[in-house]
Short mmCIF file of C-alpha atoms in Angstrom, two decimals:
data_model
loop_
_atom_site.label_atom_id
_atom_site.label_comp_id
_atom_site.label_asym_id
_atom_site.label_seq_id
_atom_site.Cartn_x
_atom_site.Cartn_y
_atom_site.Cartn_z
CA UNK A 1 12.32 24.71 -8.09
CA UNK A 2 13.60 21.41 -6.58
CA UNK A 3 11.52 18.33 -6.86
CA UNK A 4 11.23 17.65 -3.07
CA UNK A 5 8.92 14.61 -3.50
CA UNK A 6 11.42 12.83 -5.80
CA UNK A 7 14.39 13.68 -3.57
CA UNK A 8 12.57 12.31 -0.54
CA UNK A 9 11.39 9.10 -2.16
CA UNK A 10 11.83 7.02 -5.28
CA UNK A 11 8.31 5.87 -5.25
CA UNK A 12 5.54 7.80 -6.91
CA UNK A 13 2.48 8.39 -4.84
CA UNK A 14 0.27 5.87 -6.73
CA UNK A 15 2.96 3.15 -6.77
CA UNK A 16 3.49 3.67 -3.06
CA UNK A 17 -0.28 3.26 -2.54
CA UNK A 18 -0.30 0.03 -4.53
CA UNK A 19 2.59 -1.27 -2.63
CA UNK A 20 0.97 -0.57 0.72
CA UNK A 21 -2.19 -2.31 -0.50
CA UNK A 22 -0.03 -5.27 -1.40
CA UNK A 23 1.52 -5.22 2.06
CA UNK A 24 -2.19 -5.45 3.45
CA UNK A 25 -2.99 -8.18 0.99
CA UNK A 26 0.01 -10.37 2.02
CA UNK A 27 -0.81 -9.77 5.70
CA UNK A 28 -4.33 -10.85 4.94
CA UNK A 29 -3.21 -13.83 2.99
CA UNK A 30 -0.93 -14.91 5.86
CA UNK A 31 -3.93 -14.72 8.30
CA UNK A 32 -6.19 -16.72 6.08
CA UNK A 33 -3.51 -19.45 5.78
CA UNK A 34 -3.24 -19.52 9.42
CA UNK A 35 -7.03 -19.98 9.72
CA UNK A 36 -6.79 -22.80 7.31
CA UNK A 37 -3.97 -24.49 9.27
CA UNK A 38 -6.20 -24.16 12.38
CA UNK A 39 -9.35 -25.68 10.42
CA UNK A 40 -7.08 -28.55 9.18
CA UNK A 41 -5.70 -29.21 12.79
CA UNK A 42 -9.26 -29.18 14.08
CA UNK A 43 -10.30 -31.69 11.36
CA UNK A 44 -7.44 -34.12 11.61
CA UNK A 45 -5.62 -33.20 8.56
CA UNK A 46 -1.97 -32.86 10.12
CA UNK A 47 0.00 -32.67 6.76
CA UNK A 48 -2.28 -30.01 5.33
CA UNK A 49 -2.11 -27.94 8.63
CA UNK A 50 1.65 -27.92 8.34
CA UNK A 51 1.46 -26.95 4.66
CA UNK A 52 -0.79 -23.93 5.57
CA UNK A 53 1.49 -22.94 8.51
CA UNK A 54 4.24 -22.74 6.11
CA UNK A 55 2.24 -20.94 3.62
CA UNK A 56 1.20 -18.38 6.34
CA UNK A 57 5.10 -18.00 7.09
CA UNK A 58 5.70 -17.47 3.28
CA UNK A 59 3.09 -14.86 2.95
CA UNK A 60 4.39 -12.88 5.94
CA UNK A 61 7.88 -12.96 4.44
CA UNK A 62 6.43 -11.60 1.26
CA UNK A 63 4.56 -8.78 3.28
CA UNK A 64 8.04 -7.86 4.95
CA UNK A 65 9.71 -7.88 1.63
CA UNK A 66 7.16 -5.23 0.34
CA UNK A 67 7.32 -3.40 3.59
CA UNK A 68 11.07 -3.11 3.67
CA UNK A 69 11.20 -2.09 -0.07
CA UNK A 70 8.62 0.79 0.60
CA UNK A 71 10.58 1.95 3.66
CA UNK A 72 14.01 1.64 2.00
CA UNK A 73 12.98 3.63 -1.02
CA UNK A 74 11.86 6.59 1.13
CA UNK A 75 8.18 5.79 1.17
CA UNK A 76 5.92 5.37 4.19
CA UNK A 77 5.27 1.71 4.83
CA UNK A 78 2.03 1.28 6.62
CA UNK A 79 1.69 -1.48 9.22
CA UNK A 80 -1.49 -3.17 7.98
CA UNK A 81 -4.66 -4.03 9.98
CA UNK A 82 -6.37 -7.19 8.79
CA UNK A 83 -9.88 -8.31 9.58
CA UNK A 84 -12.58 -10.37 8.18
CA UNK A 85 -10.51 -13.54 8.26
CA UNK A 86 -12.76 -16.60 7.53
CA UNK A 87 -12.32 -18.99 10.32
CA UNK A 88 -14.68 -21.86 9.16
CA UNK A 89 -14.68 -23.77 5.95
CA UNK A 90 -17.43 -26.00 4.44
CA UNK A 91 -15.15 -28.75 3.48
CA UNK A 92 -11.48 -30.00 3.19
CA UNK A 93 -11.79 -29.17 -0.61
CA UNK A 94 -13.01 -25.71 -0.07
CA UNK A 95 -9.88 -24.84 2.05
CA UNK A 96 -7.83 -25.61 -1.04
CA UNK A 97 -10.07 -23.85 -3.44
CA UNK A 98 -9.85 -20.80 -1.25
CA UNK A 99 -6.08 -21.01 -1.21
CA UNK A 100 -6.00 -21.16 -5.04
CA UNK A 101 -8.35 -18.12 -5.25
CA UNK A 102 -6.02 -16.23 -2.82
CA UNK A 103 -2.99 -16.86 -5.11
CA UNK A 104 -4.67 -15.89 -8.25
CA UNK A 105 -5.81 -12.68 -6.82
CA UNK A 106 -2.26 -12.13 -5.52
CA UNK A 107 -0.78 -12.68 -8.91
CA UNK A 108 -3.27 -10.34 -10.41
CA UNK A 109 -2.53 -7.63 -7.84
CA UNK A 110 1.22 -7.87 -8.61
CA UNK A 111 0.64 -7.77 -12.25
CA UNK A 112 -1.44 -4.52 -11.61
CA UNK A 113 1.41 -2.97 -9.68
CA UNK A 114 3.87 -3.92 -12.51
CA UNK A 115 1.44 -2.36 -15.24
CA UNK A 116 1.46 0.85 -13.15
CA UNK A 117 5.24 0.76 -12.82
CA UNK A 118 5.62 0.42 -16.57
CA UNK A 119 3.19 3.26 -17.08
CA UNK A 120 5.26 5.51 -14.73
CA UNK A 121 8.71 4.21 -15.98
CA UNK A 122 9.59 2.94 -12.57
CA UNK A 123 11.88 0.14 -13.62
CA UNK A 124 13.51 -0.03 -10.40
CA UNK A 125 10.21 -1.35 -8.79
CA UNK A 126 9.52 -3.51 -11.78
CA UNK A 127 13.00 -5.28 -11.10
CA UNK A 128 11.98 -5.61 -7.43
CA UNK A 129 8.72 -7.26 -8.50
CA UNK A 130 10.31 -9.79 -10.71
CA UNK A 131 11.11 -11.90 -7.65
CA UNK A 132 7.40 -11.95 -6.91
CA UNK A 133 6.34 -12.88 -10.55
CA UNK A 134 8.70 -15.96 -10.13
CA UNK A 135 7.35 -16.71 -6.73
CA UNK A 136 3.76 -16.49 -7.97
CA UNK A 137 4.47 -19.09 -10.57
CA UNK A 138 5.43 -21.49 -7.84
CA UNK A 139 2.58 -20.44 -5.39
CA UNK A 140 -0.14 -20.86 -8.10
CA UNK A 141 1.25 -24.17 -9.24
CA UNK A 142 1.33 -25.71 -5.82
CA UNK A 143 -2.12 -24.53 -5.04
CA UNK A 144 -3.24 -25.94 -8.33
CA UNK A 145 -1.75 -29.13 -7.92
CA UNK A 146 -2.92 -29.60 -4.29
CA UNK A 147 -6.46 -29.08 -5.49
CA UNK A 148 -6.06 -31.52 -8.39
CA UNK A 149 -5.35 -34.20 -5.91
CA UNK A 150 -9.02 -34.17 -5.05
CA UNK A 151 -9.76 -35.32 -8.60
CA UNK A 152 -6.77 -37.65 -8.97
CA UNK A 153 -7.26 -39.43 -5.70
CA UNK A 154 -10.90 -38.95 -5.03
CA UNK A 155 -12.56 -38.05 -1.80
CA UNK A 156 -14.43 -41.34 -1.30
CA UNK A 157 -13.43 -43.74 1.37
CA UNK A 158 -9.93 -42.90 2.78
CA UNK A 159 -9.41 -40.48 -0.14
CA UNK A 160 -9.21 -37.29 2.07
CA UNK A 161 -6.69 -39.13 4.38
CA UNK A 162 -4.56 -39.99 1.23
CA UNK A 163 -4.83 -36.45 -0.03
CA UNK A 164 -3.66 -35.12 3.18
CA UNK A 165 -0.74 -37.43 3.14
CA UNK A 166 0.13 -36.37 -0.38
CA UNK A 167 0.11 -32.60 0.34
CA UNK A 168 3.63 -32.29 1.66
CA UNK A 169 5.03 -33.96 -1.64
CA UNK A 170 3.53 -31.15 -3.86
CA UNK A 171 6.33 -28.74 -5.01
CA UNK A 172 7.46 -26.80 -7.93
CA UNK A 173 10.91 -27.81 -8.78
CA UNK A 174 11.29 -27.42 -12.55
CA UNK A 175 13.29 -24.36 -12.58
CA UNK B 1 6.91 31.42 28.63
CA UNK B 2 8.27 30.77 25.13
CA UNK B 3 6.08 32.29 22.53
CA UNK B 4 6.17 30.47 19.14
CA UNK B 5 6.72 32.69 16.22
CA UNK B 6 4.89 31.88 12.96
CA UNK B 7 7.26 31.11 10.09
CA UNK B 8 7.89 33.95 7.70
CA UNK B 9 7.41 33.78 4.01
CA UNK B 10 10.90 34.85 3.11
CA UNK B 11 12.35 35.30 -0.35
CA UNK B 12 13.49 31.77 -0.55
CA UNK B 13 9.97 30.67 -0.75
CA UNK B 14 8.29 30.18 -4.07
CA UNK B 15 4.69 30.05 -4.62
CA UNK B 16 3.61 26.55 -5.61
CA UNK B 17 -0.17 27.01 -5.88
CA UNK B 18 -2.62 29.72 -4.76
CA UNK B 19 -6.36 29.66 -4.31
CA UNK B 20 -8.74 32.36 -3.01
CA UNK B 21 -8.46 30.72 0.41
CA UNK B 22 -4.77 30.10 0.85
CA UNK B 23 -1.37 29.44 -0.73
CA UNK B 24 1.36 26.86 -0.61
CA UNK B 25 5.07 27.87 -0.80
CA UNK B 26 8.25 25.92 -1.34
CA UNK B 27 11.79 26.74 -0.29
CA UNK B 28 14.58 24.90 -2.00
CA UNK B 29 17.04 26.15 0.66
CA UNK B 30 15.16 25.18 3.65
CA UNK B 31 13.62 22.11 1.85
CA UNK B 32 10.40 22.86 3.36
CA UNK B 33 6.85 24.03 2.51
CA UNK B 34 4.71 26.75 3.95
CA UNK B 35 0.98 26.53 3.99
CA UNK B 36 -0.92 29.65 4.39
CA UNK B 37 -4.53 28.80 5.28
CA UNK B 38 -7.20 29.24 7.78
CA UNK B 39 -5.45 32.43 9.16
CA UNK B 40 -2.22 30.84 9.88
CA UNK B 41 1.13 30.02 8.35
CA UNK B 42 2.49 26.48 9.04
CA UNK B 43 5.80 24.89 7.90
CA UNK B 44 5.79 21.23 6.79
CA UNK B 45 8.22 18.87 5.19
CA UNK B 46 6.87 17.05 2.13
CA UNK B 47 6.15 13.87 3.90
CA UNK B 48 4.17 15.66 6.53
CA UNK B 49 2.25 17.54 3.74
CA UNK B 50 1.51 14.21 2.01
CA UNK B 51 -0.01 12.86 5.29
CA UNK B 52 -2.02 16.15 5.71
CA UNK B 53 -3.36 15.83 2.32
CA UNK B 54 -4.31 12.10 3.06
CA UNK B 55 -5.93 13.11 6.31
CA UNK B 56 -8.01 15.89 4.61
CA UNK B 57 -9.18 13.84 1.71
CA UNK B 58 -10.21 10.96 4.04
CA UNK B 59 -12.88 12.96 5.75
CA UNK B 60 -16.35 11.82 4.79
CA UNK B 61 -17.94 15.21 3.70
CA UNK B 62 -21.44 13.62 2.88
CA UNK B 63 -21.53 12.23 6.25
CA UNK B 64 -20.42 15.65 7.73
CA UNK B 65 -23.07 17.46 5.73
CA UNK B 66 -25.99 15.23 6.58
CA UNK B 67 -25.23 14.61 10.22
CA UNK B 68 -27.30 17.10 12.43
CA UNK B 69 -25.26 16.50 15.56
CA UNK B 70 -23.14 19.55 16.76
CA UNK B 71 -20.03 17.52 17.00
CA UNK B 72 -19.81 17.26 13.16
CA UNK B 73 -19.67 20.90 12.61
CA UNK B 74 -16.00 20.95 12.62
CA UNK B 75 -13.25 18.43 11.88
CA UNK B 76 -10.07 18.43 13.92
CA UNK B 77 -7.02 17.36 11.84
CA UNK B 78 -3.86 16.72 13.89
CA UNK B 79 -1.05 14.63 12.53
CA UNK B 80 1.31 12.46 14.50
CA UNK B 81 4.88 13.97 14.81
CA UNK B 82 3.59 17.18 13.43
CA UNK B 83 3.12 20.18 15.53
CA UNK B 84 0.28 21.65 13.54
CA UNK B 85 -3.39 21.18 14.06
CA UNK B 86 -6.37 22.38 11.89
CA UNK B 87 -10.01 22.78 13.15
CA UNK B 88 -11.89 23.17 10.07
CA UNK B 89 -15.64 23.57 8.94
CA UNK B 90 -17.02 21.81 6.06
CA UNK B 91 -16.46 24.89 3.78
CA UNK B 92 -12.89 25.11 4.81
CA UNK B 93 -12.25 21.54 4.14
CA UNK B 94 -13.52 21.90 0.61
CA UNK B 95 -11.32 24.84 0.18
CA UNK B 96 -8.28 23.01 1.81
CA UNK B 97 -8.88 20.11 -0.64
CA UNK B 98 -8.67 22.41 -3.51
CA UNK B 99 -5.51 24.00 -2.24
CA UNK B 100 -3.70 20.75 -1.53
CA UNK B 101 -4.82 18.98 -4.63
CA UNK B 102 -3.67 21.85 -6.76
CA UNK B 103 -0.40 22.02 -5.05
CA UNK B 104 0.23 18.30 -5.57
CA UNK B 105 -0.55 18.54 -9.22
CA UNK B 106 2.09 21.23 -9.41
CA UNK B 107 4.59 19.07 -7.56
CA UNK B 108 3.98 16.26 -10.17
CA UNK B 109 4.21 18.79 -12.89
CA UNK B 110 7.55 20.10 -11.43
CA UNK B 111 8.73 16.47 -11.40
CA UNK B 112 7.99 15.94 -15.02
CA UNK B 113 9.63 19.08 -15.91
CA UNK B 114 12.72 18.38 -13.82
CA UNK B 115 12.96 14.96 -15.53
CA UNK B 116 12.17 15.94 -19.12
CA UNK B 117 13.83 19.25 -19.43
CA UNK B 118 16.74 19.29 -16.90
CA UNK B 119 17.89 15.73 -16.17
CA UNK B 120 17.96 14.21 -19.47
CA UNK B 121 19.59 17.06 -21.57
CA UNK B 122 22.26 17.48 -19.07
CA UNK B 123 23.56 13.85 -19.28
CA UNK B 124 22.71 13.34 -22.97
#
């Protein structure tokens, strides 16, 4: 009897479900970053707003990479619905704390997919995920460094204005 | 008026999984699956059958069992881009779940057999 499932798709059912969850997670992240950009704009943090607009774009690009991969491999890529996006934040600092938490959760989720792929010997998907492992190194580094500015510069006086100005210069370039 | 003829279980169809309430068959020639359940035989491709399984397993049985309104006595399962529709009672849904879950376990098992017994020795 032919293996119709395998002939139709490279992806196992569980890996496909995990990849679709990741599509949803990346879409959620993109929307949260957009909400952060809006909050920063409303509160006069122009440079941080630009930073979060860019992050929102990056997350959407990640979502599309996952989406295309699922689709190309014969799976069903599910266009995600996202809700429950926080629109308000307690403080400038909380925005960056939330950003770091998002990135940590994303790294964990991608690691979980890789774990599953290793278990199922799906090395093709592992190879696809390698790009994201590298990307998460950068994403977490940037999110952590941005948050550290709050300690290094301090929020007193013109501190938050200086932090905002320093945000665009945070990058991970030690490849 | 054109009358639709139910697909026949020809010799090319092999039994994948059977329960008291139904049976799922596979044809390698037609690359399709036949589902014999709820007094009808319906043809699906593997992707449609996967979607059907998701739809059947996403029904909240507890809610259906405890809700006293008449509308929850049956569940209508219709899939987009698929000509088949099922109207099932609670008991039928439980039976359908058993049939579909069993068939997909057999597909997984077949996948392992194909990989371990046939694919590797041929190219070893």
